[in-house]
Coordinates of C-alpha atoms in Angstrom, one line a residue:
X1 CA -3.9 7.6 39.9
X2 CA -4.2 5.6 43.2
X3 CA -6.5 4.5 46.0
X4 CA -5.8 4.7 49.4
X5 CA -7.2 3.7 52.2
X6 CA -9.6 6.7 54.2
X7 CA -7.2 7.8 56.5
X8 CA -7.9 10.5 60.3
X9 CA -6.3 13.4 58.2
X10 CA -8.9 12.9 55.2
X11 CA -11.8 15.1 57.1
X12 CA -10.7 18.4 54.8
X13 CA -11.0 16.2 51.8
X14 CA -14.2 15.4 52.8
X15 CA -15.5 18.9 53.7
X16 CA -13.7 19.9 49.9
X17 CA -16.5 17.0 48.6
X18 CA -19.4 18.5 50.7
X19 CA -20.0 21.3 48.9
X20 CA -22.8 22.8 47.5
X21 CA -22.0 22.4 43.9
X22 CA -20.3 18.6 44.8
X23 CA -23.9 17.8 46.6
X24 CA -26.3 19.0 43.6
X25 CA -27.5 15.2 42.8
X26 CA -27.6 14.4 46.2
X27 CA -30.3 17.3 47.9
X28 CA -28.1 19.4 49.8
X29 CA -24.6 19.5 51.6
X30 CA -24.5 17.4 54.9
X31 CA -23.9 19.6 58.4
X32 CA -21.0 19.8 59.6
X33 CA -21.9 17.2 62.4
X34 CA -23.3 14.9 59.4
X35 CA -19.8 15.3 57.8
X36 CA -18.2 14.3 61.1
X37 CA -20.6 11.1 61.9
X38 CA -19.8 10.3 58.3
X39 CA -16.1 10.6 58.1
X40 CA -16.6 8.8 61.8
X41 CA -18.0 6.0 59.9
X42 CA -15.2 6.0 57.3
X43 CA -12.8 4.9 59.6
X44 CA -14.4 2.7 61.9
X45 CA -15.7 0.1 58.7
X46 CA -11.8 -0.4 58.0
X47 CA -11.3 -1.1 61.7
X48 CA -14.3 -3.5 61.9
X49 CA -13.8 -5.0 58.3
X50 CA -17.3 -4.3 57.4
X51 CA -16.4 -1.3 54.0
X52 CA -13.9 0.2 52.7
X53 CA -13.6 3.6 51.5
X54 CA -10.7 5.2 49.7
X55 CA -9.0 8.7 49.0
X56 CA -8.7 8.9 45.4
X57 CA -5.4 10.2 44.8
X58 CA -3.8 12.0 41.1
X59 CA 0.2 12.3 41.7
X60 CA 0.0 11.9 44.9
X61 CA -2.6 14.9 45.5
X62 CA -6.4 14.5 46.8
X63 CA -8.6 14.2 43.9
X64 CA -11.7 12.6 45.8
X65 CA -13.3 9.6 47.4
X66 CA -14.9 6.1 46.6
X67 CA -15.3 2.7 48.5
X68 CA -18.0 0.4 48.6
X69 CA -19.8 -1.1 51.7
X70 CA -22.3 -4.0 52.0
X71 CA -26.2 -3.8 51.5
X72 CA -28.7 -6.2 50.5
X73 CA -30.2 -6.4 46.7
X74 CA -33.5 -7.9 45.7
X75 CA -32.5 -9.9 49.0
X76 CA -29.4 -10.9 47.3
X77 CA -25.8 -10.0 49.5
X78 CA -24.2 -7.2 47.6
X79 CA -21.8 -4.4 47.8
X80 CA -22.6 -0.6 47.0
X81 CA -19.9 1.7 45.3
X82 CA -19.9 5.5 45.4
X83 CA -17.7 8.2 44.3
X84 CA -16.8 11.7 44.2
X85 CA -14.2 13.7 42.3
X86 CA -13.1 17.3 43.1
X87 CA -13.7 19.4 40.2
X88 CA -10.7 19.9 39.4
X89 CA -9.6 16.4 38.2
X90 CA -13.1 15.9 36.7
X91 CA -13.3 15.1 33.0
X92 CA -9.6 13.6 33.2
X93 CA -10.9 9.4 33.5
X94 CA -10.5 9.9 37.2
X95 CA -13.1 8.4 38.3
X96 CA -13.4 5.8 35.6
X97 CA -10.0 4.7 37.0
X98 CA -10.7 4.6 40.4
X99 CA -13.4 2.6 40.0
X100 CA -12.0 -0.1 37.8
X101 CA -9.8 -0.8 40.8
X102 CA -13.0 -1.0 43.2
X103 CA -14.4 -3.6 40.8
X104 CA -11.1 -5.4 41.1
X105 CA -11.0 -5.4 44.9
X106 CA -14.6 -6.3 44.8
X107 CA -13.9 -9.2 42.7
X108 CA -10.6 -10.8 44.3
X109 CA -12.9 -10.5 47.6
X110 CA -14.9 -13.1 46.5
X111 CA -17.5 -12.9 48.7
X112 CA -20.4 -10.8 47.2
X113 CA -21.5 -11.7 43.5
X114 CA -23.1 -8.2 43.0
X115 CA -21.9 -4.6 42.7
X116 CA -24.6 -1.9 42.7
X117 CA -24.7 2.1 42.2
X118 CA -27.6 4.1 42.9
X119 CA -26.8 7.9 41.0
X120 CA -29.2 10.1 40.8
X121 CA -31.0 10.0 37.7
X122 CA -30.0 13.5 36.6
X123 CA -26.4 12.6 37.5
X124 CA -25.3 11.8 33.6
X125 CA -21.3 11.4 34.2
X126 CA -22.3 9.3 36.9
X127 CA -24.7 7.2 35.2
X128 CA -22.7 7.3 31.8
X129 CA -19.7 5.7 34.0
X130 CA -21.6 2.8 35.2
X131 CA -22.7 1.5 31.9
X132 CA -19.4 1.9 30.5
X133 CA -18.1 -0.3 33.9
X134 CA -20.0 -2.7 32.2
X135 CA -23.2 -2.5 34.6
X136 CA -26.5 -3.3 33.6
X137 CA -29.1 -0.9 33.9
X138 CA -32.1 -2.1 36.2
X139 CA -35.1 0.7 36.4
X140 CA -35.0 3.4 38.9
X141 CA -36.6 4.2 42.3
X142 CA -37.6 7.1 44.4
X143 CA -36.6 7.1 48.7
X144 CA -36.3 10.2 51.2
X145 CA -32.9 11.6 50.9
X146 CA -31.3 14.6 53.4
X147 CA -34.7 16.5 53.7
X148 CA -36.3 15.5 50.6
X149 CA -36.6 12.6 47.7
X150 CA -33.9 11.5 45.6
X151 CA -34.6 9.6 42.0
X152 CA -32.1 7.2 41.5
X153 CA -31.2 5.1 38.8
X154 CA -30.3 1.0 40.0
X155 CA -27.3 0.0 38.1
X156 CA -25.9 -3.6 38.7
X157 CA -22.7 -5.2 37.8
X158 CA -23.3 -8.9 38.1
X159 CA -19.8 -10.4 39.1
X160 CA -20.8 -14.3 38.8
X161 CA -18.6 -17.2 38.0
X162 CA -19.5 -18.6 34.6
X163 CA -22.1 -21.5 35.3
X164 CA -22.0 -23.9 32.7
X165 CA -24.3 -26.3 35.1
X166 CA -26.5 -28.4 32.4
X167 CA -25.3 -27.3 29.4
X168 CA -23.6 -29.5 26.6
X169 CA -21.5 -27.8 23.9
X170 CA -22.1 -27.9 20.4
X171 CA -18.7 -28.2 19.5
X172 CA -15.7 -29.4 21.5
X173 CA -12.2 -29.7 19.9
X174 CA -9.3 -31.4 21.9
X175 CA -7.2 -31.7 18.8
X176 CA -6.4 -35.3 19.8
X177 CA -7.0 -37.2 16.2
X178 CA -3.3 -37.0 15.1
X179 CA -4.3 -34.3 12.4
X180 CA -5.7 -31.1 12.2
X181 CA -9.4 -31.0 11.3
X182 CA -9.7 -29.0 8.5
X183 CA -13.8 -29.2 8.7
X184 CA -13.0 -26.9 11.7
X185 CA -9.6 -25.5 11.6
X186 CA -8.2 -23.0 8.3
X187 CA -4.0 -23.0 9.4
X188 CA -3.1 -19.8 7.4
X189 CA -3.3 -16.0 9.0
X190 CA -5.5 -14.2 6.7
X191 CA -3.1 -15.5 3.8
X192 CA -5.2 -12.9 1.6
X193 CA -2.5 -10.2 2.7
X194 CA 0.0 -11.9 2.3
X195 CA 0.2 -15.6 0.6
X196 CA -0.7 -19.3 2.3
X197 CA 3.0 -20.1 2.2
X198 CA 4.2 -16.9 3.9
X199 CA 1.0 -17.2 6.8
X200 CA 1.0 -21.4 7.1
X201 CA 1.0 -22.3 10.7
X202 CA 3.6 -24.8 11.9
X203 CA 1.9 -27.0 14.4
X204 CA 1.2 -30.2 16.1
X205 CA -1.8 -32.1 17.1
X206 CA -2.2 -34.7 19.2
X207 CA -2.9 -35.5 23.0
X208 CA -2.6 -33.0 24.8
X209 CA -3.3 -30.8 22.0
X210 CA -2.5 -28.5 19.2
X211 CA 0.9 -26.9 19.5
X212 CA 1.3 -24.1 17.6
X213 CA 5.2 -23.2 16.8
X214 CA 7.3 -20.4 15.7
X215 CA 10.7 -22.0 14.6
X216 CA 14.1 -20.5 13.8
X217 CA 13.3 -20.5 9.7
X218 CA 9.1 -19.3 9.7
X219 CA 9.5 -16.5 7.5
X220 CA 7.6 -13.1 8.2
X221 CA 4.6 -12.7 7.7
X222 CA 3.9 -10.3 5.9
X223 CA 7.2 -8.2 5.3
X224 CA 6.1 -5.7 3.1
X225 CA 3.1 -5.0 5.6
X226 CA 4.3 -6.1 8.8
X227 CA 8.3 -5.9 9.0
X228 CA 9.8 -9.0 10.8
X229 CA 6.1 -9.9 12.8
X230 CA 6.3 -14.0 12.3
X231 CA 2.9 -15.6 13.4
X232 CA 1.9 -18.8 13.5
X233 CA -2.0 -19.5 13.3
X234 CA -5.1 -21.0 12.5
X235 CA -8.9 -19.7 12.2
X236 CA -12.4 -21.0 11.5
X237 CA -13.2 -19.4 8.8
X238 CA -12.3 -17.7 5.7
X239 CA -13.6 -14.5 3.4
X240 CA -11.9 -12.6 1.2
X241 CA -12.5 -10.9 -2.4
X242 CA -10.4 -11.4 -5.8
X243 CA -6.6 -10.3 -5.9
X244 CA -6.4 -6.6 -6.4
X245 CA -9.8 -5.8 -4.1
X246 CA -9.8 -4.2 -0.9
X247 CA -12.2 -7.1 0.5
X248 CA -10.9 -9.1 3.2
X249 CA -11.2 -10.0 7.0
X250 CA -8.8 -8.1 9.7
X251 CA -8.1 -4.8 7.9
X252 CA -5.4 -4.2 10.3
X253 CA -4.5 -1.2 8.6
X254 CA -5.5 1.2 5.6
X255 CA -4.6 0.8 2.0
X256 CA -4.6 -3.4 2.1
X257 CA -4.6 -5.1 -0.9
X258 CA -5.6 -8.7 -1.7
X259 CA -2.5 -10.1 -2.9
X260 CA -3.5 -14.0 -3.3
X261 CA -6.9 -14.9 -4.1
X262 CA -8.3 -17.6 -0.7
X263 CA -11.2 -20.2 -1.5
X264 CA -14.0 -19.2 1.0
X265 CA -14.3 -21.0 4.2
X266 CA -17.4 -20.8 6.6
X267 CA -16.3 -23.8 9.2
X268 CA -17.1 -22.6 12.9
X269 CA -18.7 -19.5 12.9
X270 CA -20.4 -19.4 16.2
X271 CA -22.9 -16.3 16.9
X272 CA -24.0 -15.5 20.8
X273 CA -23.6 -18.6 23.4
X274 CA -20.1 -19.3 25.4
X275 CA -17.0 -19.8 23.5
X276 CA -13.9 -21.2 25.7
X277 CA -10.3 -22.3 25.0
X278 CA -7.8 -23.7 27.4
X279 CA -4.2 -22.8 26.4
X280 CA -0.8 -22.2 28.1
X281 CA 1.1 -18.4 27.2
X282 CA 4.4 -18.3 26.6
X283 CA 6.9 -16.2 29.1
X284 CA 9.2 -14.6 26.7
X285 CA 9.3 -10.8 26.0
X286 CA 9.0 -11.2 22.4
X287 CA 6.7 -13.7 22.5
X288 CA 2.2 -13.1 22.7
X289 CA -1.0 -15.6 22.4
X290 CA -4.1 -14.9 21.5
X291 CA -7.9 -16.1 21.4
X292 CA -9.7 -13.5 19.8
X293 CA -12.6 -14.6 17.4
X294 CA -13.7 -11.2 15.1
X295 CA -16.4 -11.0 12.5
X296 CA -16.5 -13.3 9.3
X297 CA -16.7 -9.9 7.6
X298 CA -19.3 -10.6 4.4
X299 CA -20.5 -7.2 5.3
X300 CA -17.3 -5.0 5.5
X301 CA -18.9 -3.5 8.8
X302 CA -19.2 -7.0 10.2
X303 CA -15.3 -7.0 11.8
X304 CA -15.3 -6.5 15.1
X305 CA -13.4 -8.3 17.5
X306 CA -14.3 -9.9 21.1
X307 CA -10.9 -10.5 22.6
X308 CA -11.0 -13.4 25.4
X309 CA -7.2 -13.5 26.1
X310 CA -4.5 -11.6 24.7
X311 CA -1.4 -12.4 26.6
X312 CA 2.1 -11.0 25.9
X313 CA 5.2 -12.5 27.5
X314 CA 6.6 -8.8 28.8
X315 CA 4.0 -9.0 30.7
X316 CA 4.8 -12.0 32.8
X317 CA 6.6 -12.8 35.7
X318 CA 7.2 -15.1 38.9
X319 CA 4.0 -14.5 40.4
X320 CA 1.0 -14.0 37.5
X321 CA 0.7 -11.5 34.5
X322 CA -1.5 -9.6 32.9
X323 CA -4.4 -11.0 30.5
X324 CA -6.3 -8.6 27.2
X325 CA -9.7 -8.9 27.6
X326 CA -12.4 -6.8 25.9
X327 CA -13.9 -5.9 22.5
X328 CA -12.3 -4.2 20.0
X329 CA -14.0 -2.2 17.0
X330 CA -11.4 -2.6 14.4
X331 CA -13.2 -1.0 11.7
X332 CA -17.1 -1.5 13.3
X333 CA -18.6 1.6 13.2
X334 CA -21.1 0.2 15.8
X335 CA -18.5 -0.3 18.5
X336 CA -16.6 1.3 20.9
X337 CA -12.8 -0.3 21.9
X338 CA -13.7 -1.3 25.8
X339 CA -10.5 -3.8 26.4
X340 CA -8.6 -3.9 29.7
X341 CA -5.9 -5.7 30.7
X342 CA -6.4 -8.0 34.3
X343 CA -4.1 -9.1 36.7
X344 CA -4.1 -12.8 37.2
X345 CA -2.1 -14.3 40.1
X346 CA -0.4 -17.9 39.0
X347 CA 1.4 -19.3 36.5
X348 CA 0.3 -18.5 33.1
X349 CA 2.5 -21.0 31.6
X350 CA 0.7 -23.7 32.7
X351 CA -3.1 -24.0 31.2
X352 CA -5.8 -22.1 31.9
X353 CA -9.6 -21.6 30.8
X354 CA -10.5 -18.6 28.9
X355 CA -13.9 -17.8 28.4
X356 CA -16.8 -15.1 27.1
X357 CA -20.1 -15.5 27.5
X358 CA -22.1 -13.6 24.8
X359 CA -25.6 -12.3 24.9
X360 CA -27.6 -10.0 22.6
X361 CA -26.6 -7.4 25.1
X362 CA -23.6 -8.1 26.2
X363 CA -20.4 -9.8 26.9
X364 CA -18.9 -11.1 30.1
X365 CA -15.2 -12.5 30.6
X366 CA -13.9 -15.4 32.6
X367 CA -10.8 -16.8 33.3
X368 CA -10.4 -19.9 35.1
X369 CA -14.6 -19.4 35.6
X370 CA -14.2 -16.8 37.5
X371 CA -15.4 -13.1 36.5
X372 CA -13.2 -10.6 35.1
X373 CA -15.0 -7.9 33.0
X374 CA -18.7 -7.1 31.4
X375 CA -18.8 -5.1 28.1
X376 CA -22.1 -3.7 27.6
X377 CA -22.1 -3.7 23.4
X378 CA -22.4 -6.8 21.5
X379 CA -21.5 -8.1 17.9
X380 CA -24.7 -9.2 16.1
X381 CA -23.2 -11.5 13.7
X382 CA -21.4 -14.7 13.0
X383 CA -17.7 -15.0 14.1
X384 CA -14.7 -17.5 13.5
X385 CA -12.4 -18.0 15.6
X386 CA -8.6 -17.0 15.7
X387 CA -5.8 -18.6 18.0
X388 CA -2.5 -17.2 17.4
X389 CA 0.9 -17.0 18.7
X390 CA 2.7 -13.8 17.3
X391 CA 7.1 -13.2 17.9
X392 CA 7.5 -9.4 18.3
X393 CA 10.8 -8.3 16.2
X394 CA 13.4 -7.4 18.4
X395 CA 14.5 -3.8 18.8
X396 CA 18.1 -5.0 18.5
X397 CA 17.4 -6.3 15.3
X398 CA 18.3 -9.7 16.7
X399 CA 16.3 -13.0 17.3
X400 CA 16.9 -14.8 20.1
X401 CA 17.5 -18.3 19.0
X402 CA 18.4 -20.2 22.0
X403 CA 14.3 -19.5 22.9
X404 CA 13.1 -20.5 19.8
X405 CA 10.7 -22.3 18.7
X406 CA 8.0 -20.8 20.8
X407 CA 5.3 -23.7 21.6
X408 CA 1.7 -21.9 22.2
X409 CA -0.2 -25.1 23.7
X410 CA -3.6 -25.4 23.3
X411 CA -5.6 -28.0 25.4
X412 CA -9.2 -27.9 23.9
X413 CA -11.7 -25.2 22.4
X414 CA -15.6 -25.6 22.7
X415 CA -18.6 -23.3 22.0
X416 CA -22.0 -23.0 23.9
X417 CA -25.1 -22.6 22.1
X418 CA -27.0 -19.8 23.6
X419 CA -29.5 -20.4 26.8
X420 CA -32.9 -20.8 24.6
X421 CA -35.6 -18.1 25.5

């Protein structure tokens, strides 16, 4: 699926869209002269800069149309989107797609803070796809509309840095005492699978920071569970039941068993506020980092994860790569997986800042500040956090030791208290 921009021969396409059963939320079909003004218009905003609408294409055939143009919102500068998808290619994530890449061009325009949709309220794919985008839902209104009224719902997607203007965390680790702090830090990866000498970290600390390694002789994991996966780790907390239970946080897959019995560990278990980490990923293909704080997991259904960066080393190359960010059930019956991978131009070897805000509501995603994604579900209930660099097992069977050890470099981690009231 693709988005290109609205080109002279796109009128048919547009006709296609203007009929009646492709108008019902919107009154009635336009004229044929209102079709022309408007497909008019569609061209002349690309000329003059002012919108931008696409053709939405599916293997290279005409599937529909979106774009977004500029309006004013509660006297806020904005943009508007709209869409339409020929009914054909309805009900395939067509238009989900489509606009995930408006939001992205929206964003890396950098201009306009604030992305709004105005369906009709009796729309319900429509409305259903902006919360999903990760909108916020802000009342509805009525206005004359082709003849008539139309009842719209205002949806609002707000695209703002992360403002940390005034605020003082309650925790900040730079890892620059010479040792790890244990009041903080647990170096095993969840060792109740497994065994605290098979899932001990290897690290440094020290200015500039905790280096996490994986060396030529750290053992797997977990072989029996996890083949050749070698990780090396640490977490803020700790929960898991007696040896032989099914009881334990990340439940990665069925049928675990504790095999080593863990003391319990509640050490920074941060719940709602801004959690951010500064670390450096690591370009190699079998290489991935990861900042991704789940549930402490007392209650089994408290597990969910709210990943801030997942970052594999496939996925990077001489201009930027791609960085994980969502939230992740795992085995939350509560959520839905909303996780999307986004393009970031730069060097992702060298540091950068990582952040979620997290609201009762909601979760919004920063990197370098800047916004990158909203997830409208939350987790209501503690979390500890999990920093992790993972080396992939080969296909070839064979470990490439002139790369080795991989250094995951971590420059500091801090946590926000929530915004009282």
């Amino acid at each position: 699926m693709t988005i290109e921009p609205w080109a002279a021969g796109d009128l048919p396409l547009l006709e296609h869209l203007n009929a009646p059963e492709m108008t019902v939320h919107l009154g009635r079909p336009e004229t044929p002269d209102e079709l022309a003004a408007r497909h008019e218009r569609y061209l002349l905003s690309w000329q003059a800069g002012t919108a931008r609408m696409f053709r939405i294409e599916v293997d290279g055939e005409p599937a529909g149309g979106i774009g977004w143009w500029p309006v004013e919102h509660d006297r806020a500068p904005a943009y508007e989107t709209g869409w339409s998808v020929l009914p054909e290619f309805q009900g395939r994530g067509v238009a989900g797609a489509a606009l995930r890449l408006v939001i992205r061009g929206v964003r890396d325009a950098r201009d306009r803070m604030l992305l709004v949709a105005y369906p009709g309220v009796d729309n319900a794919p429509s409305n259903a796809l902006c919360r999903r985008a990760g909108f916020e839902h802000r009342g509805s209104a009525t206005q004359p509309w082709r003849d008539g009224e139309l009842t719209f719902n205002v949806w609002v997607l707000d695209m703002s840095p992360l403002d940390l203007t005034g605020r003082a965390p309650d925790i900040e680790e730079h890892f620059d005492e010479g040792v790890l702090d244990e009041t903080l830090w647990w170096p095993f990866y969840t060792p109740h699978w497994s065994s605290r000498e098979r899932a001990a970290a290897r690290y440094t600390v020290g200015a500039p920071g905790l280096e996490l390694r994986i060396d030529a002789d750290t053992p797997p994991w977990a072989p029996e569970l996890d083949g050749e996966l070698r990780v090396s780790h640490v977490q803020t907390g700790q929960f898991a039941g007696p040896a032989g239970s099914g009881v334990g946080q990340h439940r990665f897959r069925g049928g675990l068993t504790v095999r080593e019995a863990q003391p319990e560990r509640r050490l920074w278990l941060p719940q709602f506020g801004v959690i951010e980490a500064r670390f450096a990923a690591i370009r190699h293909p079998a290489a991935m980092v990861a900042l991704w704080p789940i549930g402490f997991e007392e209650d089994p259904d408290d597990c969910g994860e709210i990943c801030i960066a997942e970052i594999f080393g496939s996925e990077l190359d001489d201009t930027g790569g791609w960085v994980g960010v969502g939230v992740k059930p795992q085995n939350d019956p509560r959520l839905r997986e909303d996780f999307e991978k986004i393009r970031v131009e730069g060097d992702l070897t060298e540091p950068h800042d990582y952040a979620v805000e997290w609201t009762p509501e909601r979760l919004r995603f920063f990197i370098d500040h800047r916004w990158v994604k909203t997830v409208n579900q939350t987790l209501d209930y503690p979390v500890q956090l999990m920093l992790d660099v993972y080396e992939f097992p080969p296909q070839d069977g064979t470990r490439d030791a002139a790369a080795l050890p991989h250094r995951f470099r971590v420059t500091s981690v801090r946590t926000y208290p929530p915004v009282p009231g």
